[in-house]
Amino acid sequence: MSRASAKTDSSAPSSARQRRKEARPQELLEAALSLFVEKGFAATRSEEVAAKAGVSKGTLYLYFPSKEELFKAVVREALGSKIAEGISELAKHQGSMAELLTWMLWTWWERLGRTPAGGIHKIMMSEARNFPELAAFYNDEVIDPCCALLAEVVRRGIASGEFREVDPDAAVMVLIGPMLHLVLHEHSIGAAGVTHDHKCTPEQVLSLQLELMFEGLLNRPRHPAPPRSPA
């Protein structure tokens, strides 16, 4: 074997170890998300996350010094990054705000709501009272930025004349309420395998929600409500 080939062979394991080391934080985040969604924040132990990722507990703490910091990193990776994408999309969008809003909501459902990442919201709703510091973090990192983004879309639609004059913050609450209900259902009763008599899918609900919302939001001639029948 030549000296050059021997050097190449000896460097291969080192390169593989380096690639493994670089991938480790992402592997830990994926393992943590899976366990947090399955068991909840309080019931998940750090050593379980480490074992699922195939590392020691000590290795986990090299990257994330506590379970709280691990959870925050999961939230930033799974949710915060998607909000940042939405902000970027708004900054460069030149067309209809209704089209942008539709894109945002469908993207949110496809990439978050119907995925394991949607289970983070269920965790916060059920455990926030016991972990107020994490609740404040979730509000600052997810709820407030998300609501601010959607409200800005509504404001721009109002300013352009595409949307009628409404309170943007109230419009956001009306918009996201049914969606959050879908997420909570998907990661609670739905995850338990309980079936219902109704046959509609989450996608059908979301489509109808958007249709009804734009009926009230778009600035177009509105038909007067029919008179009430006398009592």
mmCIF file of C-alpha atoms in Angstrom:
data_model
loop_
_atom_site.group_PDB
_atom_site.id
_atom_site.type_symbol
_atom_site.label_atom_id
_atom_site.label_comp_id
_atom_site.label_asym_id
_atom_site.label_seq_id
_atom_site.Cartn_x
_atom_site.Cartn_y
_atom_site.Cartn_z
ATOM 1 C CA MET A 1 0.000 0.000 0.000
ATOM 2 C CA SER A 2 1.371 3.434 -0.904
ATOM 3 C CA ARG A 3 1.960 6.109 1.698
ATOM 4 C CA ALA A 4 -0.714 8.296 0.051
ATOM 5 C CA SER A 5 -3.375 5.571 0.131
ATOM 6 C CA ALA A 6 -2.544 4.729 3.743
ATOM 7 C CA LYS A 7 -3.018 8.367 4.670
ATOM 8 C CA THR A 8 -6.375 8.444 2.870
ATOM 9 C CA ASP A 9 -7.539 5.277 4.630
ATOM 10 C CA SER A 10 -6.569 6.598 8.060
ATOM 11 C CA SER A 11 -8.338 9.903 7.504
ATOM 12 C CA ALA A 12 -11.639 8.277 6.489
ATOM 13 C CA PRO A 13 -12.736 7.255 10.024
ATOM 14 C CA SER A 14 -11.831 10.729 11.276
ATOM 15 C CA SER A 15 -13.978 12.360 8.593
ATOM 16 C CA ALA A 16 -16.886 10.070 9.437
ATOM 17 C CA ARG A 17 -16.596 10.936 13.120
ATOM 18 C CA GLN A 18 -16.557 14.638 12.275
ATOM 19 C CA ARG A 19 -19.700 14.330 10.163
ATOM 20 C CA ARG A 20 -21.352 12.383 12.981
ATOM 21 C CA LYS A 21 -20.401 15.063 15.497
ATOM 22 C CA GLU A 22 -21.809 17.818 13.292
ATOM 23 C CA ALA A 23 -25.094 15.936 12.875
ATOM 24 C CA ARG A 24 -25.456 15.180 16.581
ATOM 25 C CA PRO A 25 -27.301 18.361 17.687
ATOM 26 C CA GLN A 26 -29.969 17.781 15.037
ATOM 27 C CA GLU A 27 -30.292 14.136 16.058
ATOM 28 C CA LEU A 28 -30.746 15.188 19.679
ATOM 29 C CA LEU A 29 -33.402 17.738 18.714
ATOM 30 C CA GLU A 30 -35.307 15.151 16.687
ATOM 31 C CA ALA A 31 -35.172 12.650 19.538
ATOM 32 C CA ALA A 32 -36.287 15.299 22.022
ATOM 33 C CA LEU A 33 -39.214 16.427 19.864
ATOM 34 C CA SER A 34 -40.419 12.852 19.503
ATOM 35 C CA LEU A 35 -40.292 12.187 23.246
ATOM 36 C CA PHE A 36 -41.692 15.554 24.325
ATOM 37 C CA VAL A 37 -44.697 15.099 22.031
ATOM 38 C CA GLU A 38 -45.210 11.493 23.132
ATOM 39 C CA LYS A 39 -44.754 11.939 26.895
ATOM 40 C CA GLY A 40 -44.961 15.666 27.629
ATOM 41 C CA PHE A 41 -42.251 17.929 28.984
ATOM 42 C CA ALA A 42 -42.443 16.947 32.652
ATOM 43 C CA ALA A 43 -42.452 13.191 32.026
ATOM 44 C CA THR A 44 -39.563 13.183 29.558
ATOM 45 C CA ARG A 45 -36.153 12.480 31.109
ATOM 46 C CA SER A 46 -32.907 13.739 29.646
ATOM 47 C CA GLU A 47 -31.384 10.265 29.688
ATOM 48 C CA GLU A 48 -34.272 9.014 27.532
ATOM 49 C CA VAL A 49 -33.505 11.662 24.929
ATOM 50 C CA ALA A 50 -29.822 10.750 24.984
ATOM 51 C CA ALA A 51 -30.586 7.041 24.626
ATOM 52 C CA LYS A 52 -32.976 7.641 21.725
ATOM 53 C CA ALA A 53 -30.276 9.662 19.957
ATOM 54 C CA GLY A 54 -27.682 6.975 20.695
ATOM 55 C CA VAL A 55 -25.439 9.077 22.937
ATOM 56 C CA SER A 56 -24.675 9.349 26.642
ATOM 57 C CA LYS A 57 -26.416 11.780 28.971
ATOM 58 C CA GLY A 58 -23.105 13.599 29.341
ATOM 59 C CA THR A 59 -22.921 14.117 25.589
ATOM 60 C CA LEU A 60 -26.431 15.575 25.614
ATOM 61 C CA TYR A 61 -25.387 18.109 28.240
ATOM 62 C CA LEU A 62 -22.410 19.164 26.125
ATOM 63 C CA TYR A 63 -24.908 20.605 23.659
ATOM 64 C CA PHE A 64 -27.862 21.437 25.906
ATOM 65 C CA PRO A 65 -27.052 22.110 29.595
ATOM 66 C CA SER A 66 -30.576 21.370 30.872
ATOM 67 C CA LYS A 67 -33.874 19.872 29.796
ATOM 68 C CA GLU A 68 -35.342 23.374 29.690
ATOM 69 C CA GLU A 69 -32.645 24.560 27.290
ATOM 70 C CA LEU A 70 -33.202 21.457 25.173
ATOM 71 C CA PHE A 71 -36.920 22.193 24.965
ATOM 72 C CA LYS A 72 -36.232 25.806 23.987
ATOM 73 C CA ALA A 73 -33.914 24.623 21.233
ATOM 74 C CA VAL A 74 -36.620 22.261 19.965
ATOM 75 C CA VAL A 75 -39.126 25.125 19.859
ATOM 76 C CA ARG A 76 -36.709 27.417 18.019
ATOM 77 C CA GLU A 77 -35.837 24.713 15.501
ATOM 78 C CA ALA A 78 -39.366 23.431 14.887
ATOM 79 C CA LEU A 79 -41.403 26.638 15.154
ATOM 80 C CA GLY A 80 -39.223 29.720 15.359
ATOM 81 C CA SER A 81 -37.456 28.979 12.095
ATOM 82 C CA LYS A 82 -40.792 28.697 10.272
ATOM 83 C CA ILE A 83 -41.956 32.063 11.626
ATOM 84 C CA ALA A 84 -38.719 33.584 10.347
ATOM 85 C CA GLU A 85 -39.498 32.135 6.903
ATOM 86 C CA GLY A 86 -42.927 33.759 7.008
ATOM 87 C CA ILE A 87 -41.420 37.135 7.895
ATOM 88 C CA SER A 88 -39.002 36.785 4.984
ATOM 89 C CA GLU A 89 -41.834 35.871 2.618
ATOM 90 C CA LEU A 90 -43.851 38.915 3.683
ATOM 91 C CA ALA A 91 -40.868 41.215 3.111
ATOM 92 C CA LYS A 92 -40.565 40.196 -0.545
ATOM 93 C CA HIS A 93 -44.236 39.578 -1.380
ATOM 94 C CA GLN A 94 -45.687 41.972 -3.962
ATOM 95 C CA GLY A 95 -49.104 40.541 -4.701
ATOM 96 C CA SER A 96 -52.403 39.858 -2.985
ATOM 97 C CA MET A 97 -52.413 39.715 0.800
ATOM 98 C CA ALA A 98 -55.247 37.177 0.629
ATOM 99 C CA GLU A 99 -53.017 34.898 -1.438
ATOM 100 C CA LEU A 100 -50.150 35.358 1.009
ATOM 101 C CA LEU A 101 -52.398 34.645 3.983
ATOM 102 C CA THR A 102 -53.717 31.520 2.290
ATOM 103 C CA TRP A 103 -50.167 30.342 1.556
ATOM 104 C CA MET A 104 -49.072 30.990 5.142
ATOM 105 C CA LEU A 105 -51.937 29.054 6.682
ATOM 106 C CA TRP A 106 -51.655 26.046 4.375
ATOM 107 C CA THR A 107 -47.887 25.986 4.802
ATOM 108 C CA TRP A 108 -48.319 26.187 8.562
ATOM 109 C CA TRP A 109 -50.690 23.228 8.547
ATOM 110 C CA GLU A 110 -48.642 21.070 6.170
ATOM 111 C CA ARG A 111 -45.264 21.729 7.775
ATOM 112 C CA LEU A 112 -46.262 22.197 11.413
ATOM 113 C CA GLY A 113 -49.862 21.557 12.392
ATOM 114 C CA ARG A 114 -50.143 18.037 11.017
ATOM 115 C CA THR A 115 -46.569 17.056 11.960
ATOM 116 C CA PRO A 116 -45.061 16.105 15.343
ATOM 117 C CA ALA A 117 -44.008 19.754 15.739
ATOM 118 C CA GLY A 118 -47.676 20.640 16.181
ATOM 119 C CA GLY A 119 -47.621 18.686 19.422
ATOM 120 C CA ILE A 120 -45.510 21.425 21.007
ATOM 121 C CA HIS A 121 -48.589 23.631 21.244
ATOM 122 C CA LYS A 122 -50.489 20.883 23.039
ATOM 123 C CA ILE A 123 -47.583 20.534 25.495
ATOM 124 C CA MET A 124 -47.668 24.240 26.304
ATOM 125 C CA MET A 125 -51.438 24.331 26.733
ATOM 126 C CA SER A 126 -51.355 21.420 29.174
ATOM 127 C CA GLU A 127 -48.138 22.199 31.085
ATOM 128 C CA ALA A 128 -47.675 25.981 30.926
ATOM 129 C CA ARG A 129 -49.099 26.531 34.401
ATOM 130 C CA ASN A 130 -46.469 24.243 35.920
ATOM 131 C CA PHE A 131 -43.608 25.802 33.940
ATOM 132 C CA PRO A 132 -44.271 29.561 33.802
ATOM 133 C CA GLU A 133 -40.756 30.360 32.597
ATOM 134 C CA LEU A 134 -41.228 28.105 29.584
ATOM 135 C CA ALA A 135 -44.686 29.588 29.033
ATOM 136 C CA ALA A 136 -43.175 33.082 28.888
ATOM 137 C CA PHE A 137 -40.493 31.823 26.509
ATOM 138 C CA TYR A 138 -43.117 30.242 24.230
ATOM 139 C CA ASN A 139 -45.144 33.435 24.223
ATOM 140 C CA ASP A 140 -42.102 35.555 23.336
ATOM 141 C CA GLU A 141 -40.645 33.189 20.737
ATOM 142 C CA VAL A 142 -43.781 31.804 19.081
ATOM 143 C CA ILE A 143 -47.140 33.335 19.974
ATOM 144 C CA ASP A 144 -46.283 37.037 19.823
ATOM 145 C CA PRO A 145 -44.135 36.861 16.652
ATOM 146 C CA CYS A 146 -46.689 34.671 14.868
ATOM 147 C CA CYS A 147 -49.601 36.937 15.752
ATOM 148 C CA ALA A 148 -47.592 40.034 14.816
ATOM 149 C CA LEU A 149 -46.761 38.526 11.421
ATOM 150 C CA LEU A 150 -50.366 37.666 10.607
ATOM 151 C CA ALA A 151 -51.607 41.032 11.877
ATOM 152 C CA GLU A 152 -49.133 42.802 9.585
ATOM 153 C CA VAL A 153 -50.505 40.862 6.612
ATOM 154 C CA VAL A 154 -54.015 42.016 7.541
ATOM 155 C CA ARG A 155 -52.837 45.629 7.985
ATOM 156 C CA ARG A 156 -51.242 45.650 4.552
ATOM 157 C CA GLY A 157 -54.392 44.212 3.045
ATOM 158 C CA ILE A 158 -56.418 46.982 4.677
ATOM 159 C CA ALA A 159 -53.958 49.654 3.526
ATOM 160 C CA SER A 160 -54.140 48.440 -0.084
ATOM 161 C CA GLY A 161 -57.933 48.311 -0.032
ATOM 162 C CA GLU A 162 -58.004 44.543 -0.476
ATOM 163 C CA PHE A 163 -59.413 43.984 3.016
ATOM 164 C CA ARG A 164 -62.113 45.996 4.687
ATOM 165 C CA GLU A 165 -61.448 47.938 7.876
ATOM 166 C CA VAL A 166 -61.214 45.497 10.764
ATOM 167 C CA ASP A 167 -59.163 45.251 13.937
ATOM 168 C CA PRO A 168 -56.070 43.313 12.741
ATOM 169 C CA ASP A 169 -55.363 41.768 16.143
ATOM 170 C CA ALA A 170 -58.950 40.582 16.537
ATOM 171 C CA ALA A 171 -58.885 39.208 12.985
ATOM 172 C CA VAL A 172 -55.818 37.146 13.859
ATOM 173 C CA MET A 173 -57.555 35.652 16.896
ATOM 174 C CA VAL A 174 -60.548 34.703 14.741
ATOM 175 C CA LEU A 175 -58.191 33.228 12.175
ATOM 176 C CA ILE A 176 -55.955 31.094 14.375
ATOM 177 C CA GLY A 177 -58.549 29.882 16.891
ATOM 178 C CA PRO A 178 -60.008 27.091 14.717
ATOM 179 C CA MET A 179 -56.544 26.115 13.513
ATOM 180 C CA LEU A 180 -55.245 25.699 17.039
ATOM 181 C CA HIS A 181 -58.300 23.595 17.831
ATOM 182 C CA LEU A 182 -57.404 21.336 14.893
ATOM 183 C CA VAL A 183 -53.860 20.981 16.216
ATOM 184 C CA LEU A 184 -54.976 20.202 19.763
ATOM 185 C CA HIS A 185 -57.424 17.616 18.459
ATOM 186 C CA GLU A 186 -54.805 16.059 16.175
ATOM 187 C CA HIS A 187 -52.371 15.625 19.064
ATOM 188 C CA SER A 188 -54.821 14.536 21.764
ATOM 189 C CA ILE A 189 -58.058 12.765 20.843
ATOM 190 C CA GLY A 190 -56.832 12.115 17.314
ATOM 191 C CA ALA A 191 -53.543 10.673 18.559
ATOM 192 C CA ALA A 192 -55.500 8.335 20.854
ATOM 193 C CA GLY A 193 -57.156 6.752 17.824
ATOM 194 C CA VAL A 194 -60.677 7.880 18.744
ATOM 195 C CA THR A 195 -62.985 7.996 15.725
ATOM 196 C CA HIS A 196 -65.912 10.342 15.154
ATOM 197 C CA ASP A 197 -69.208 10.117 13.347
ATOM 198 C CA HIS A 198 -68.392 13.153 11.203
ATOM 199 C CA LYS A 199 -66.315 12.453 8.107
ATOM 200 C CA CYS A 200 -64.670 15.811 7.431
ATOM 201 C CA THR A 201 -60.893 15.981 7.321
ATOM 202 C CA PRO A 202 -58.709 18.723 8.832
ATOM 203 C CA GLU A 203 -57.986 19.881 5.283
ATOM 204 C CA GLN A 204 -61.707 20.282 4.578
ATOM 205 C CA VAL A 205 -62.115 22.285 7.781
ATOM 206 C CA LEU A 206 -59.199 24.541 6.899
ATOM 207 C CA SER A 207 -60.524 25.134 3.373
ATOM 208 C CA LEU A 208 -63.937 26.126 4.694
ATOM 209 C CA GLN A 209 -62.401 28.287 7.395
ATOM 210 C CA LEU A 210 -60.463 30.273 4.792
ATOM 211 C CA GLU A 211 -63.555 30.611 2.607
ATOM 212 C CA LEU A 212 -65.663 31.932 5.483
ATOM 213 C CA MET A 213 -62.890 34.228 6.690
ATOM 214 C CA PHE A 214 -62.416 35.871 3.309
ATOM 215 C CA GLU A 215 -66.172 36.330 2.965
ATOM 216 C CA GLY A 216 -65.908 38.693 5.923
ATOM 217 C CA LEU A 217 -62.440 40.106 5.279
ATOM 218 C CA LEU A 218 -62.302 40.916 1.569
ATOM 219 C CA ASN A 219 -63.379 44.421 0.644
ATOM 220 C CA ARG A 220 -66.219 43.800 -1.809
ATOM 221 C CA PRO A 221 -69.917 44.637 -2.013
ATOM 222 C CA ARG A 222 -71.732 43.108 0.896
ATOM 223 C CA HIS A 223 -75.350 42.021 0.782
ATOM 224 C CA PRO A 224 -77.486 43.357 3.632
ATOM 225 C CA ALA A 225 -78.566 40.823 6.182
ATOM 226 C CA PRO A 226 -82.180 39.677 5.814
ATOM 227 C CA PRO A 227 -84.595 41.258 8.290
ATOM 228 C CA ARG A 228 -85.305 39.289 11.410
ATOM 229 C CA SER A 229 -88.649 37.631 11.730
ATOM 230 C CA PRO A 230 -90.876 39.311 14.293
ATOM 231 C CA ALA A 231 -90.858 37.579 17.641
#
